[in-house]
Amino acid sequence: MHKNILTLEKFSDFLDFTRVPGWLAQAQMSPQYRDAYIDDSRVNIKNPRIAAVMILLFEREDKIYFPLIHRNTYPGIHSNEIGFPGGKFEKTDTDLFHTAKRECAEEINAQIEHIQSLGALTNLFIPPSNFLVTPVIGKYTAPENFLPCDKEVQEIFYIDVVDFVRNPPISTKPVAFDGKEYQVPAYQLSNGVEIWGATAMMLNEFIHFVRKCVPLPAYFGKENSG
């Protein structure tokens, strides 16, 4: 019997960016204190810094993955965090897709010419750093051979898209804010890594987007398909 394989090409063709879920999907993984963080004394939401991150899809042995990075420790608000490759918009960037591609090249040694832009999810404001971030989705058309940038990245983690979308490892994580501890929504990977905050919010929108667009049960059955 011929095996019905969900290739990266098929997966990409299913994605319909008119069906992006938006803020409601992101908000499901929002820390409880987030609204308190957004006020004029903490951030300048009227003049945010602009940035982009990329969910960079690639294929390996009939499975689809994307990388997450563990950032190095440095003087800055996003030191030692888990997130997508990405960073701030530079004057030399033609658009935010270019920003995300450039950062993928710098942080994980991806070849820009082999990154195909597919579309964007919903902009997300990040209060601690005053960034307005656009999460974009890209497809890597060359064999994956990513390497962490020594200056910026400790480690690269690879997420199996189908497993993650069908069975998201939802958990909670204790986080202190203004002298109080909160149990914030998080994803806990099998290696113990916890993903929370803005990255978890963008990931949740990605999960809902894929479930809307990609007929996973046709390839993997109805169990745990969301």
XYZ file of N, CA and C in Angstrom, residues 125-211:
261
model
N 2.778 42.358 20.562
C 3.546 43.330 21.327
C 4.168 42.651 22.537
N 5.455 42.893 22.777
C 6.178 42.304 23.903
C 6.539 43.415 24.886
N 5.801 43.537 25.968
C 5.989 44.675 26.879
C 7.397 44.825 27.475
N 8.056 43.760 27.938
C 9.340 43.980 28.614
C 10.390 44.688 27.767
N 10.363 44.431 26.445
C 11.376 45.024 25.573
C 10.807 46.067 24.616
N 9.480 46.296 24.680
C 8.826 47.283 23.824
C 8.973 46.955 22.331
N 8.975 45.654 22.019
C 9.038 45.211 20.626
C 7.645 44.858 20.127
N 7.347 45.253 18.898
C 6.191 44.749 18.175
C 6.730 43.732 17.174
N 6.430 42.462 17.413
C 7.051 41.371 16.666
C 6.071 40.772 15.671
N 6.540 40.581 14.449
C 5.769 39.873 13.431
C 6.324 38.463 13.290
N 5.529 37.435 13.627
C 5.980 36.064 13.389
C 5.674 35.654 11.950
N 6.694 35.312 11.202
C 6.512 34.901 9.818
C 6.823 33.413 9.686
N 6.250 32.813 8.679
C 6.493 31.392 8.408
C 7.268 31.277 7.109
N 8.308 30.475 7.141
C 9.130 30.266 5.963
C 9.351 28.788 5.710
N 9.776 28.471 4.500
C 10.077 27.092 4.102
C 11.531 27.023 3.655
N 12.262 26.064 4.195
C 13.675 25.913 3.843
C 13.784 24.888 2.729
N 14.361 25.281 1.609
C 14.349 24.455 0.404
C 15.652 23.708 0.168
N 16.588 23.802 1.101
C 17.857 23.079 1.008
C 17.934 22.069 2.146
N 18.831 21.102 2.072
C 19.018 20.196 3.211
C 19.406 20.983 4.452
N 18.772 20.637 5.576
C 19.029 21.355 6.825
C 20.421 21.033 7.357
N 21.179 22.088 7.630
C 22.492 21.926 8.238
C 22.753 23.137 9.139
N 21.797 23.403 10.043
C 21.869 24.596 10.863
C 22.953 24.467 11.936
N 23.563 25.587 12.241
C 24.596 25.657 13.269
C 24.342 26.879 14.134
N 24.451 26.750 15.461
C 24.229 27.919 16.328
C 25.372 28.916 16.212
N 25.011 30.191 16.147
C 26.005 31.252 16.165
C 26.602 31.337 17.571
N 27.915 31.162 17.692
C 28.550 31.122 19.013
C 28.273 32.379 19.825
N 28.200 33.513 19.159
C 28.030 34.792 19.838
C 26.623 34.961 20.407
N 25.619 34.340 19.770
C 24.232 34.620 20.129
C 23.430 33.428 20.638
N 23.816 32.212 20.239
C 22.953 31.047 20.461
C 23.710 29.934 21.180
N 23.113 29.444 22.275
C 23.688 28.306 22.992
C 23.414 26.988 22.287
N 22.154 26.836 21.848
C 21.713 25.539 21.341
C 20.510 25.723 20.424
N 20.345 24.779 19.500
C 19.178 24.745 18.625
C 18.355 23.508 18.981
N 17.035 23.702 19.153
C 16.115 22.592 19.380
C 15.252 22.422 18.137
N 14.880 21.192 17.836
C 14.059 20.929 16.663
C 12.712 20.361 17.088
N 11.646 20.996 16.621
C 10.283 20.630 16.990
C 9.609 19.918 15.821
N 9.098 18.714 16.078
C 8.323 17.965 15.093
C 6.946 18.637 14.990
N 6.663 19.234 13.847
C 5.448 20.043 13.695
C 4.190 19.230 13.952
N 4.063 18.071 13.323
C 2.831 17.297 13.439
C 2.621 16.819 14.870
N 3.664 16.288 15.501
C 3.532 15.848 16.887
C 3.140 17.005 17.800
N 3.760 18.147 17.585
C 3.498 19.305 18.445
C 2.076 19.820 18.252
N 1.621 19.867 17.026
C 0.276 20.381 16.740
C -0.796 19.423 17.238
N -0.559 18.130 17.079
C -1.567 17.144 17.496
C -1.591 16.951 19.014
N -0.429 17.043 19.646
C -0.329 16.792 21.080
C 0.518 17.871 21.752
N 0.049 19.095 21.775
C 0.861 20.172 22.374
C 1.124 19.901 23.856
N 2.386 19.937 24.268
C 2.733 19.597 25.661
C 2.490 20.763 26.620
N 1.219 21.081 26.833
C 0.850 22.240 27.644
C 1.124 21.968 29.119
N 1.715 22.943 29.776
C 2.069 22.835 31.178
C 1.944 24.226 31.802
N 2.505 24.398 32.975
C 2.606 25.712 33.595
C 4.014 25.891 34.141
N 4.373 27.145 34.370
C 5.707 27.465 34.851
C 5.590 28.583 35.887
N 6.259 28.448 37.038
C 6.214 29.538 38.028
C 7.063 30.723 37.584
N 6.454 31.906 37.551
C 7.157 33.126 37.145
C 6.826 34.224 38.151
N 7.842 34.925 38.615
C 7.635 36.020 39.563
C 7.440 37.332 38.823
N 6.458 38.122 39.276
C 6.213 39.443 38.696
C 5.723 40.371 39.798
N 6.407 41.490 39.972
C 6.043 42.491 40.982
C 5.850 41.884 42.373
N 6.764 40.989 42.738
C 6.735 40.409 44.066
C 5.747 39.292 44.279
N 5.082 38.843 43.208
C 4.102 37.773 43.328
C 4.453 36.665 42.340
N 4.217 35.424 42.714
C 4.501 34.298 41.824
C 3.226 33.858 41.110
N 3.347 33.651 39.809
C 2.235 33.196 38.977
C 2.592 31.853 38.334
N 1.563 31.031 38.131
C 1.722 29.829 37.325
C 1.266 30.172 35.909
N 2.232 30.445 35.034
C 1.884 30.927 33.693
C 1.807 29.753 32.725
N 0.977 29.874 31.677
C 0.895 28.804 30.678
C 2.242 28.608 29.988
N 2.546 27.349 29.695
C 3.831 27.034 29.071
C 3.704 25.745 28.270
N 4.692 25.507 27.422
C 4.880 24.213 26.792
C 6.147 23.608 27.378
N 6.094 22.342 27.737
C 7.278 21.674 28.252
C 7.688 20.574 27.280
N 8.868 20.727 26.682
C 9.362 19.755 25.721
C 9.867 18.501 26.434
N 10.055 17.437 25.666
C 10.481 16.167 26.248
C 11.849 16.252 26.899
N 12.670 17.229 26.478
C 13.993 17.404 27.083
C 13.964 18.312 28.316
N 12.754 18.682 28.760
C 12.608 19.504 29.943
C 12.592 20.992 29.683
N 12.872 21.419 28.453
C 12.874 22.838 28.110
C 11.450 23.393 28.192
N 11.306 24.565 28.809
C 10.003 25.203 28.951
C 9.905 26.420 28.033
N 8.792 26.518 27.329
C 8.541 27.635 26.420
C 7.343 28.394 26.961
N 7.517 29.687 27.209
C 6.432 30.470 27.780
C 6.520 31.902 27.248
N 5.596 32.742 27.686
C 5.625 34.139 27.268
C 5.297 34.306 25.791
N 5.965 35.256 25.160
C 5.642 35.610 23.776
C 5.823 34.440 22.820
N 6.879 33.646 23.014
C 7.105 32.512 22.113
C 5.965 31.507 22.214
N 5.510 31.217 23.423
C 4.385 30.300 23.595
C 3.110 30.866 22.974
N 2.908 32.169 23.088
C 1.718 32.791 22.506
C 1.721 32.673 20.989
N 2.876 32.919 20.374
C 2.976 32.784 18.915
C 2.851 31.331 18.493
N 3.430 30.412 19.270
C 3.304 28.991 18.963
C 1.854 28.535 19.015
N 1.095 29.049 19.963
C -0.302 28.644 20.063
C -1.105 29.106 18.855
N -0.795 30.298 18.365
C -1.465 30.730 17.134
C -1.068 29.830 15.973
N 0.192 29.450 15.912
C 0.651 28.537 14.856
C -0.087 27.204 14.926
N -0.244 26.662 16.124
C -0.973 25.402 16.291
C -2.391 25.520 15.748
N -3.100 26.576 16.142
C -4.486 26.761 15.691
C -4.545 27.006 14.188
N -3.564 27.709 13.663
C -3.511 27.972 12.222
C -3.342 26.665 11.449
N -2.416 25.831 11.870
C -2.192 24.558 11.183
C -3.429 23.681 11.278
N -4.057 23.636 12.439
C -5.264 22.822 12.585
C -6.392 23.299 11.684
